[in-house]
mmCIF file of C-alpha atoms and ligand atoms in Angstrom:
data_model
loop_
_atom_site.group_PDB
_atom_site.id
_atom_site.type_symbol
_atom_site.label_atom_id
_atom_site.label_comp_id
_atom_site.label_asym_id
_atom_site.label_seq_id
_atom_site.Cartn_x
_atom_site.Cartn_y
_atom_site.Cartn_z
ATOM 1 C CA MET A 50 -14.069 -24.122 6.902
ATOM 2 C CA LYS A 51 -12.281 -21.864 9.416
ATOM 3 C CA ILE A 52 -11.444 -18.365 8.246
ATOM 4 C CA GLY A 53 -8.932 -15.921 9.671
ATOM 5 C CA ILE A 54 -8.833 -12.220 8.924
ATOM 6 C CA MET A 55 -5.475 -10.579 9.531
ATOM 7 C CA GLY A 56 -5.551 -6.842 10.238
ATOM 8 C CA GLY A 57 -7.763 -4.754 12.494
ATOM 9 C CA GLY A 58 -8.200 -1.702 10.251
ATOM 10 C CA ALA A 59 -11.511 -0.669 8.687
ATOM 11 C CA ILE A 60 -11.437 -3.366 6.009
ATOM 12 C CA GLY A 61 -10.237 -6.133 8.372
ATOM 13 C CA LEU A 62 -13.000 -5.384 10.892
ATOM 14 C CA PHE A 63 -15.608 -5.181 8.126
ATOM 15 C CA PHE A 64 -14.570 -8.486 6.538
ATOM 16 C CA ALA A 65 -14.429 -10.163 9.964
ATOM 17 C CA VAL A 66 -17.980 -9.060 10.775
ATOM 18 C CA GLU A 67 -19.365 -10.195 7.417
ATOM 19 C CA ILE A 68 -17.490 -13.497 7.274
ATOM 20 C CA ALA A 69 -18.347 -14.391 10.883
ATOM 21 C CA GLN A 70 -22.046 -14.423 9.927
ATOM 22 C CA GLU A 71 -21.407 -17.457 7.696
ATOM 23 C CA PHE A 72 -18.249 -19.213 8.957
ATOM 24 C CA PRO A 73 -16.272 -19.781 12.165
ATOM 25 C CA ALA A 74 -13.955 -16.763 11.951
ATOM 26 C CA VAL A 75 -11.101 -15.238 13.940
ATOM 27 C CA LEU A 76 -9.793 -11.682 13.617
ATOM 28 C CA PHE A 77 -5.994 -11.484 14.060
ATOM 29 C CA THR A 78 -4.857 -8.033 15.174
ATOM 30 C CA LYS A 79 -1.442 -6.413 15.501
ATOM 31 C CA THR A 80 -1.928 -5.534 19.173
ATOM 32 C CA ILE A 81 -3.238 -7.567 22.093
ATOM 33 C CA GLU A 82 -5.113 -4.428 23.228
ATOM 34 C CA GLN A 83 -7.224 -4.358 20.083
ATOM 35 C CA ALA A 84 -7.868 -8.132 20.270
ATOM 36 C CA ASN A 85 -9.045 -7.691 23.877
ATOM 37 C CA ALA A 86 -11.254 -4.719 22.964
ATOM 38 C CA VAL A 87 -12.897 -6.658 20.111
ATOM 39 C CA THR A 88 -13.394 -9.781 22.239
ATOM 40 C CA ALA A 89 -14.810 -7.780 25.160
ATOM 41 C CA GLN A 90 -17.108 -5.359 23.327
ATOM 42 C CA GLY A 91 -17.675 -6.946 19.916
ATOM 43 C CA VAL A 92 -17.379 -4.802 16.800
ATOM 44 C CA GLU A 93 -19.772 -1.888 16.462
ATOM 45 C CA VAL A 94 -20.875 -1.350 12.868
ATOM 46 C CA ARG A 95 -22.694 1.864 12.064
ATOM 47 C CA GLU A 96 -24.531 1.785 8.770
ATOM 48 C CA LYS A 97 -27.147 4.254 7.505
ATOM 49 C CA GLY A 98 -27.030 5.925 10.919
ATOM 50 C CA LYS A 99 -27.885 2.720 12.838
ATOM 51 C CA PRO A 100 -25.355 0.998 15.130
ATOM 52 C CA ALA A 101 -25.226 -2.807 15.559
ATOM 53 C CA ILE A 102 -22.817 -4.916 17.639
ATOM 54 C CA TYR A 103 -21.303 -8.182 16.378
ATOM 55 C CA SER A 104 -19.391 -10.656 18.566
ATOM 56 C CA ILE A 105 -16.107 -11.586 16.986
ATOM 57 C CA GLN A 106 -13.339 -13.859 18.255
ATOM 58 C CA ALA A 107 -10.070 -11.908 18.148
ATOM 59 C CA LYS A 108 -6.444 -12.847 18.852
ATOM 60 C CA PRO A 109 -3.082 -11.169 18.294
ATOM 61 C CA SER A 110 -1.429 -12.175 14.991
ATOM 62 C CA GLU A 111 1.281 -14.292 16.668
ATOM 63 C CA ASP A 112 -1.371 -16.675 18.041
ATOM 64 C CA ALA A 113 -0.886 -20.370 17.143
ATOM 65 C CA LEU A 114 -4.579 -20.509 16.207
ATOM 66 C CA MET A 115 -3.699 -18.902 12.869
ATOM 67 C CA LYS A 116 -2.183 -22.208 11.707
ATOM 68 C CA GLU A 117 -5.612 -23.857 12.051
ATOM 69 C CA MET A 118 -7.290 -21.576 9.529
ATOM 70 C CA ASP A 119 -8.260 -23.012 6.136
ATOM 71 C CA LEU A 120 -8.332 -19.541 4.623
ATOM 72 C CA LEU A 121 -6.597 -16.363 5.733
ATOM 73 C CA VAL A 122 -7.775 -12.992 4.411
ATOM 74 C CA ILE A 123 -4.865 -10.560 4.681
ATOM 75 C CA ALA A 124 -6.299 -7.093 5.263
ATOM 76 C CA LEU A 125 -3.054 -5.312 6.173
ATOM 77 C CA LYS A 126 -1.866 -2.120 4.550
ATOM 78 C CA GLN A 127 0.887 -2.576 1.996
ATOM 79 C CA TYR A 128 3.492 -1.027 4.345
ATOM 80 C CA GLN A 129 2.543 -3.500 7.122
ATOM 81 C CA LEU A 130 3.168 -6.564 4.927
ATOM 82 C CA PRO A 131 6.975 -6.898 5.337
ATOM 83 C CA ALA A 132 6.555 -7.395 9.101
ATOM 84 C CA ALA A 133 3.892 -10.067 8.465
ATOM 85 C CA ILE A 134 5.980 -12.186 6.065
ATOM 86 C CA PRO A 135 7.614 -14.324 8.821
ATOM 87 C CA ILE A 136 4.135 -15.082 10.217
ATOM 88 C CA LEU A 137 2.831 -16.074 6.758
ATOM 89 C CA GLU A 138 5.932 -18.202 6.145
ATOM 90 C CA ARG A 139 5.110 -20.293 9.217
ATOM 91 C CA LEU A 140 1.610 -21.169 7.969
ATOM 92 C CA PRO A 141 0.901 -24.553 6.345
ATOM 93 C CA LYS A 142 1.113 -24.856 2.552
ATOM 94 C CA GLU A 143 -2.564 -25.769 2.529
ATOM 95 C CA THR A 144 -3.763 -22.449 4.013
ATOM 96 C CA ALA A 145 -5.414 -20.509 1.196
ATOM 97 C CA LEU A 146 -4.472 -16.810 1.224
ATOM 98 C CA ILE A 147 -6.422 -13.798 -0.065
ATOM 99 C CA PHE A 148 -4.470 -10.516 -0.265
ATOM 100 C CA LEU A 149 -6.554 -7.316 -0.190
ATOM 101 C CA GLN A 150 -3.857 -4.634 -0.516
ATOM 102 C CA ASN A 151 -3.947 -1.501 -2.621
ATOM 103 C CA GLY A 152 -0.944 -0.978 -4.909
ATOM 104 C CA MET A 153 1.201 -3.706 -6.496
ATOM 105 C CA GLY A 154 4.006 -4.249 -3.967
ATOM 106 C CA HIS A 155 2.329 -7.391 -2.613
ATOM 107 C CA VAL A 156 2.751 -9.172 -5.963
ATOM 108 C CA GLU A 157 6.365 -9.934 -4.976
ATOM 109 C CA VAL A 158 5.298 -11.058 -1.495
ATOM 110 C CA MET A 159 2.708 -13.450 -2.948
ATOM 111 C CA ASP A 160 5.310 -14.881 -5.338
ATOM 112 C CA CYS A 161 7.781 -15.738 -2.593
ATOM 113 C CA LEU A 162 5.366 -17.590 -0.272
ATOM 114 C CA LYS A 163 4.974 -21.384 -0.315
ATOM 115 C CA GLN A 164 1.148 -21.590 -0.061
ATOM 116 C CA LYS A 165 -0.496 -23.458 -2.931
ATOM 117 C CA ASN A 166 -3.628 -21.360 -3.319
ATOM 118 C CA VAL A 167 -3.084 -17.604 -3.395
ATOM 119 C CA PHE A 168 -5.589 -14.975 -4.504
ATOM 120 C CA ALA A 169 -5.508 -11.211 -4.963
ATOM 121 C CA ALA A 170 -8.614 -9.159 -4.356
ATOM 122 C CA THR A 171 -9.617 -5.518 -4.643
ATOM 123 C CA VAL A 172 -12.225 -4.010 -2.341
ATOM 124 C CA GLU A 173 -14.855 -1.578 -3.588
ATOM 125 C CA HIS A 174 -16.707 -1.082 -0.292
ATOM 126 C CA GLY A 175 -16.407 2.237 1.515
ATOM 127 C CA VAL A 176 -15.622 1.747 5.225
ATOM 128 C CA LEU A 177 -14.121 3.982 7.907
ATOM 129 C CA ARG A 178 -12.653 2.894 11.242
ATOM 130 C CA THR A 179 -13.921 5.136 14.011
ATOM 131 C CA GLY A 180 -12.435 3.323 17.046
ATOM 132 C CA ALA A 181 -10.458 0.190 17.995
ATOM 133 C CA ALA A 182 -13.595 -1.910 17.497
ATOM 134 C CA GLN A 183 -15.866 0.483 15.597
ATOM 135 C CA ILE A 184 -16.479 1.035 11.926
ATOM 136 C CA GLU A 185 -18.824 3.040 9.789
ATOM 137 C CA VAL A 186 -20.001 1.543 6.483
ATOM 138 C CA LYS A 187 -20.338 4.384 3.988
ATOM 139 C CA GLY A 188 -21.198 2.323 0.945
ATOM 140 C CA ARG A 189 -21.408 -1.350 -0.021
ATOM 141 C CA SER A 190 -20.288 -2.584 -3.369
ATOM 142 C CA ARG A 191 -18.252 -5.740 -4.027
ATOM 143 C CA THR A 192 -14.860 -7.417 -3.818
ATOM 144 C CA ASN A 193 -13.130 -8.435 -7.046
ATOM 145 C CA ILE A 194 -10.996 -11.559 -6.767
ATOM 146 C CA ALA A 195 -8.546 -13.366 -9.068
ATOM 147 C CA VAL A 196 -6.323 -16.443 -8.841
ATOM 148 C CA VAL A 197 -2.627 -15.641 -8.500
ATOM 149 C CA ARG A 198 -1.671 -19.305 -8.033
ATOM 150 C CA GLY A 199 -3.649 -22.513 -7.518
ATOM 151 C CA SER A 200 -7.325 -23.071 -8.180
ATOM 152 C CA ARG A 201 -10.637 -21.305 -7.603
ATOM 153 C CA ASN A 202 -11.921 -24.591 -6.176
ATOM 154 C CA ALA A 203 -9.890 -24.080 -2.990
ATOM 155 C CA ILE A 204 -12.220 -21.280 -1.899
ATOM 156 C CA SER A 205 -15.315 -21.807 -4.052
ATOM 157 C CA ARG A 206 -17.422 -22.836 -1.027
ATOM 158 C CA PHE A 207 -16.442 -19.574 0.706
ATOM 159 C CA ILE A 208 -17.267 -17.424 -2.348
ATOM 160 C CA GLU A 209 -20.560 -19.248 -2.898
ATOM 161 C CA LYS A 210 -21.704 -18.933 0.721
ATOM 162 C CA MET A 211 -20.848 -15.224 0.885
ATOM 163 C CA ARG A 212 -22.573 -14.499 -2.440
ATOM 164 C CA ASP A 213 -25.798 -12.885 -1.248
ATOM 165 C CA ARG A 214 -24.564 -10.995 1.805
ATOM 166 C CA PHE A 215 -21.111 -9.913 0.681
ATOM 167 C CA PRO A 216 -20.353 -10.593 -2.993
ATOM 168 C CA PHE A 217 -16.987 -11.606 -4.412
ATOM 169 C CA VAL A 218 -16.735 -11.342 -8.201
ATOM 170 C CA TRP A 219 -14.255 -13.603 -10.008
ATOM 171 C CA ARG A 220 -11.946 -11.808 -12.421
ATOM 172 C CA ASP A 221 -9.805 -13.648 -14.973
ATOM 173 C CA ASP A 222 -6.723 -11.483 -14.927
ATOM 174 C CA ALA A 223 -5.116 -10.604 -11.590
ATOM 175 C CA LYS A 224 -2.715 -8.074 -13.143
ATOM 176 C CA TRP A 225 -5.462 -6.159 -14.960
ATOM 177 C CA MET A 226 -7.611 -6.208 -11.800
ATOM 178 C CA LEU A 227 -4.771 -4.800 -9.662
ATOM 179 C CA LEU A 228 -3.932 -2.158 -12.278
ATOM 180 C CA GLU A 229 -7.577 -1.105 -12.409
ATOM 181 C CA LYS A 230 -7.640 -0.610 -8.640
ATOM 182 C CA LEU A 231 -4.206 1.031 -8.678
ATOM 183 C CA SER A 232 -5.417 3.550 -11.268
ATOM 184 C CA ALA A 233 -8.416 4.410 -9.053
ATOM 185 C CA ASN A 234 -6.177 4.820 -6.020
ATOM 186 C CA VAL A 235 -3.633 6.885 -7.979
ATOM 187 C CA VAL A 236 -6.286 9.299 -9.173
ATOM 188 C CA ILE A 237 -8.752 9.405 -6.274
ATOM 189 C CA ASN A 238 -6.635 9.074 -3.138
ATOM 190 C CA PRO A 239 -4.040 11.865 -3.432
ATOM 191 C CA LEU A 240 -6.434 14.380 -4.953
ATOM 192 C CA THR A 241 -9.137 13.861 -2.322
ATOM 193 C CA ALA A 242 -6.464 13.920 0.409
ATOM 194 C CA ILE A 243 -4.926 17.184 -0.818
ATOM 195 C CA LEU A 244 -8.231 18.859 -1.682
ATOM 196 C CA ASN A 245 -10.050 17.535 1.408
ATOM 197 C CA SER A 246 -12.873 16.451 -0.866
ATOM 198 C CA THR A 247 -15.208 13.497 -1.220
ATOM 199 C CA ASN A 248 -14.639 11.027 -4.054
ATOM 200 C CA GLY A 249 -17.750 12.349 -5.824
ATOM 201 C CA GLU A 250 -16.439 15.924 -5.945
ATOM 202 C CA LEU A 251 -13.750 14.769 -8.360
ATOM 203 C CA LEU A 252 -16.565 14.321 -10.877
ATOM 204 C CA THR A 253 -18.756 17.302 -10.018
ATOM 205 C CA ASN A 254 -16.138 20.052 -9.577
ATOM 206 C CA LYS A 255 -14.860 20.731 -13.096
ATOM 207 C CA HIS A 256 -11.461 21.941 -11.866
ATOM 208 C CA TYR A 257 -10.942 18.792 -9.768
ATOM 209 C CA PHE A 258 -12.134 16.739 -12.755
ATOM 210 C CA ARG A 259 -9.395 18.312 -14.928
ATOM 211 C CA LEU A 260 -6.800 17.408 -12.318
ATOM 212 C CA ALA A 261 -8.108 13.826 -12.165
ATOM 213 C CA GLN A 262 -7.835 13.560 -15.964
ATOM 214 C CA GLU A 263 -4.292 14.902 -15.871
ATOM 215 C CA ILE A 264 -3.199 12.365 -13.231
ATOM 216 C CA PHE A 265 -4.873 9.536 -15.132
ATOM 217 C CA LYS A 266 -3.115 10.565 -18.366
ATOM 218 C CA GLU A 267 0.253 10.194 -16.636
ATOM 219 C CA PHE A 268 -0.751 6.844 -15.121
ATOM 220 C CA ALA A 269 -1.799 5.566 -18.568
ATOM 221 C CA ALA A 270 1.513 6.716 -20.072
ATOM 222 C CA VAL A 271 3.430 4.612 -17.537
ATOM 223 C CA PHE A 272 1.280 1.480 -17.976
ATOM 224 C CA SER A 273 0.897 1.491 -21.745
ATOM 225 C CA GLU A 274 -0.681 -1.988 -21.704
ATOM 226 C CA TYR A 275 -3.617 -0.550 -19.735
ATOM 227 C CA GLU A 276 -6.711 0.138 -21.831
ATOM 228 C CA THR A 277 -7.159 3.860 -21.383
ATOM 229 C CA GLU A 278 -10.828 4.239 -22.244
ATOM 230 C CA LYS A 279 -12.028 1.301 -20.154
ATOM 231 C CA GLY A 280 -9.725 2.410 -17.311
ATOM 232 C CA TRP A 281 -11.017 5.991 -17.199
ATOM 233 C CA GLU A 282 -14.607 4.704 -17.233
ATOM 234 C CA SER A 283 -13.849 2.433 -14.304
ATOM 235 C CA ILE A 284 -12.418 5.331 -12.244
ATOM 236 C CA GLN A 285 -15.519 7.403 -12.886
ATOM 237 C CA ARG A 286 -17.712 4.436 -11.910
ATOM 238 C CA ILE A 287 -15.806 4.093 -8.604
ATOM 239 C CA CYS A 288 -16.059 7.866 -7.904
ATOM 240 C CA GLN A 289 -19.784 7.646 -8.568
ATOM 241 C CA ALA A 290 -20.322 4.501 -6.468
ATOM 242 C CA THR A 291 -18.387 5.987 -3.531
ATOM 243 C CA SER A 292 -19.395 9.614 -4.150
ATOM 244 C CA GLY A 293 -20.101 10.499 -0.503
ATOM 245 C CA ASN A 294 -16.963 8.756 0.838
ATOM 246 C CA CYS A 295 -13.665 10.078 2.070
ATOM 247 C CA SER A 296 -10.843 8.092 0.457
ATOM 248 C CA SER A 297 -8.673 5.959 2.724
ATOM 249 C CA MET A 298 -5.798 8.415 2.156
ATOM 250 C CA LEU A 299 -7.835 11.364 3.390
ATOM 251 C CA SER A 300 -9.043 9.329 6.401
ATOM 252 C CA ASP A 301 -5.468 8.261 7.209
ATOM 253 C CA LEU A 302 -4.250 11.858 7.038
ATOM 254 C CA LYS A 303 -7.067 13.105 9.263
ATOM 255 C CA ALA A 304 -6.310 10.392 11.828
ATOM 256 C CA GLY A 305 -2.569 11.220 11.765
ATOM 257 C CA ARG A 306 -1.750 7.733 10.413
ATOM 258 C CA PRO A 307 0.806 7.028 7.670
ATOM 259 C CA THR A 308 -0.842 6.845 4.242
ATOM 260 C CA GLU A 309 -0.316 4.327 1.433
ATOM 261 C CA VAL A 310 1.198 7.005 -0.805
ATOM 262 C CA ASP A 311 4.446 5.073 -1.277
ATOM 263 C CA ALA A 312 2.637 1.864 -2.256
ATOM 264 C CA ILE A 313 0.363 3.753 -4.630
ATOM 265 C CA ILE A 314 2.065 6.831 -6.133
ATOM 266 C CA GLY A 315 5.602 5.818 -5.120
ATOM 267 C CA PHE A 316 5.195 2.582 -7.082
ATOM 268 C CA VAL A 317 4.063 4.453 -10.228
ATOM 269 C CA LEU A 318 6.911 6.968 -9.862
ATOM 270 C CA SER A 319 9.480 4.198 -9.735
ATOM 271 C CA GLU A 320 7.961 2.474 -12.814
ATOM 272 C CA ALA A 321 7.995 5.850 -14.635
ATOM 273 C CA ASP A 322 11.620 6.350 -13.631
ATOM 274 C CA LYS A 323 12.632 2.868 -14.869
ATOM 275 C CA ASN A 324 11.084 3.640 -18.263
ATOM 276 C CA GLY A 325 12.194 7.284 -18.534
ATOM 277 C CA ILE A 326 8.630 8.670 -18.566
ATOM 278 C CA ALA A 327 8.005 12.186 -17.238
ATOM 279 C CA VAL A 328 5.187 12.351 -14.667
ATOM 280 C CA PRO A 329 5.269 15.891 -13.217
ATOM 281 C CA ALA A 330 1.714 15.917 -11.852
ATOM 282 C CA LEU A 331 2.290 12.620 -10.028
ATOM 283 C CA GLN A 332 5.579 13.932 -8.600
ATOM 284 C CA THR A 333 3.754 17.002 -7.328
ATOM 285 C CA VAL A 334 0.898 15.154 -5.619
ATOM 286 C CA TYR A 335 3.353 12.637 -4.132
ATOM 287 C CA HIS A 336 5.320 15.372 -2.371
ATOM 288 C CA MET A 337 2.156 17.198 -1.327
ATOM 289 C CA VAL A 338 0.802 14.068 0.386
ATOM 290 C CA LYS A 339 4.187 13.338 1.998
ATOM 291 C CA GLY A 340 4.223 16.906 3.328
ATOM 292 C CA LEU A 341 0.666 16.641 4.629
ATOM 293 C CA GLU A 342 1.519 13.327 6.307
ATOM 294 C CA LYS A 343 4.225 15.133 8.251
ATOM 295 C CA THR A 344 2.071 18.059 9.325
ATOM 296 C CA HIS A 345 -0.878 15.829 10.317
ATOM 297 C CA ALA A 346 1.347 13.509 12.332
ATOM 298 C CA GLU A 347 2.783 16.395 14.376
HETATM 299 O O1 PAF B 686 -8.599 3.721 -0.906
HETATM 300 C C1 PAF B 686 -9.797 4.027 -1.067
HETATM 301 O O2 PAF B 686 -10.353 4.933 -0.483
HETATM 302 C C2 PAF B 686 -10.606 3.156 -2.017
HETATM 303 O O3 PAF B 686 -9.769 2.147 -2.477
HETATM 304 C C3 PAF B 686 -11.243 3.896 -3.201
HETATM 305 C C4 PAF B 686 -11.649 2.879 -4.238
HETATM 306 C C5 PAF B 686 -10.330 4.915 -3.816
HETATM 307 C C6 PAF B 686 -12.543 4.537 -2.783
HETATM 308 O O4 PAF B 686 -12.425 5.479 -1.772
#
């Protein structure tokens, strides 16, 4: 089974390193420069203060080799997906696809592709990219995965073989799974980005905790089908499990990169708007992050 990983960000590099220990794997990057850097130097993974180098085969995303993959793990940010659609459209119907995005915008993308076996997954590991071919693993947890279309059997060998080193946990309901992750991103990402705090501080600082509750209340009002009690517990579990981490939104801001605020908060704002629900706290944090994006990029 040949596995491709599309996207050279923190999560793409991390998945490529882990998967390449068990399967023939290729990392597909946006730029030829990053593919060359990864091929030449390998990927440096720093974990618990110790660095280790892993050799990884890397190619730019346009490479014909992508068509030979049995499974493609798509580790692009939500805002990078539109540019990748033509590439995904050229892949065979038999290529199984796993989408790892935050937010919900990729649901439409998954629906319009022709591939028979499509899966959505949500990542609970904490990883930072520190260079073109360098990452730091801040905390290991798991990847949740659910069938969007097709059958679990298409990738059961992959899931089984990865079980001990890098667990994937099957979930029955893709929509619930994505909403659960969205709620965590809606609460954790903008607050940590604005407050320059770790995820854990949202639990330990009582003022930040109040803000987190307020944001969650608005989220739950927009998605009334979401089970509020279970959802709030899950956010606290994620804050606890990743307590020492910077959220991806804070890391993106610090690195002067665009954030996923539109895919995360923007999506909730548009759902709230469609249903005439007032979400003043979400409006506020949305504009604060947009403003910070501008100042950090300058
Ligand atoms: O985007 C992130 O940083 C992560 O998805 C999460 C779960 C909020 C933990 O930092």
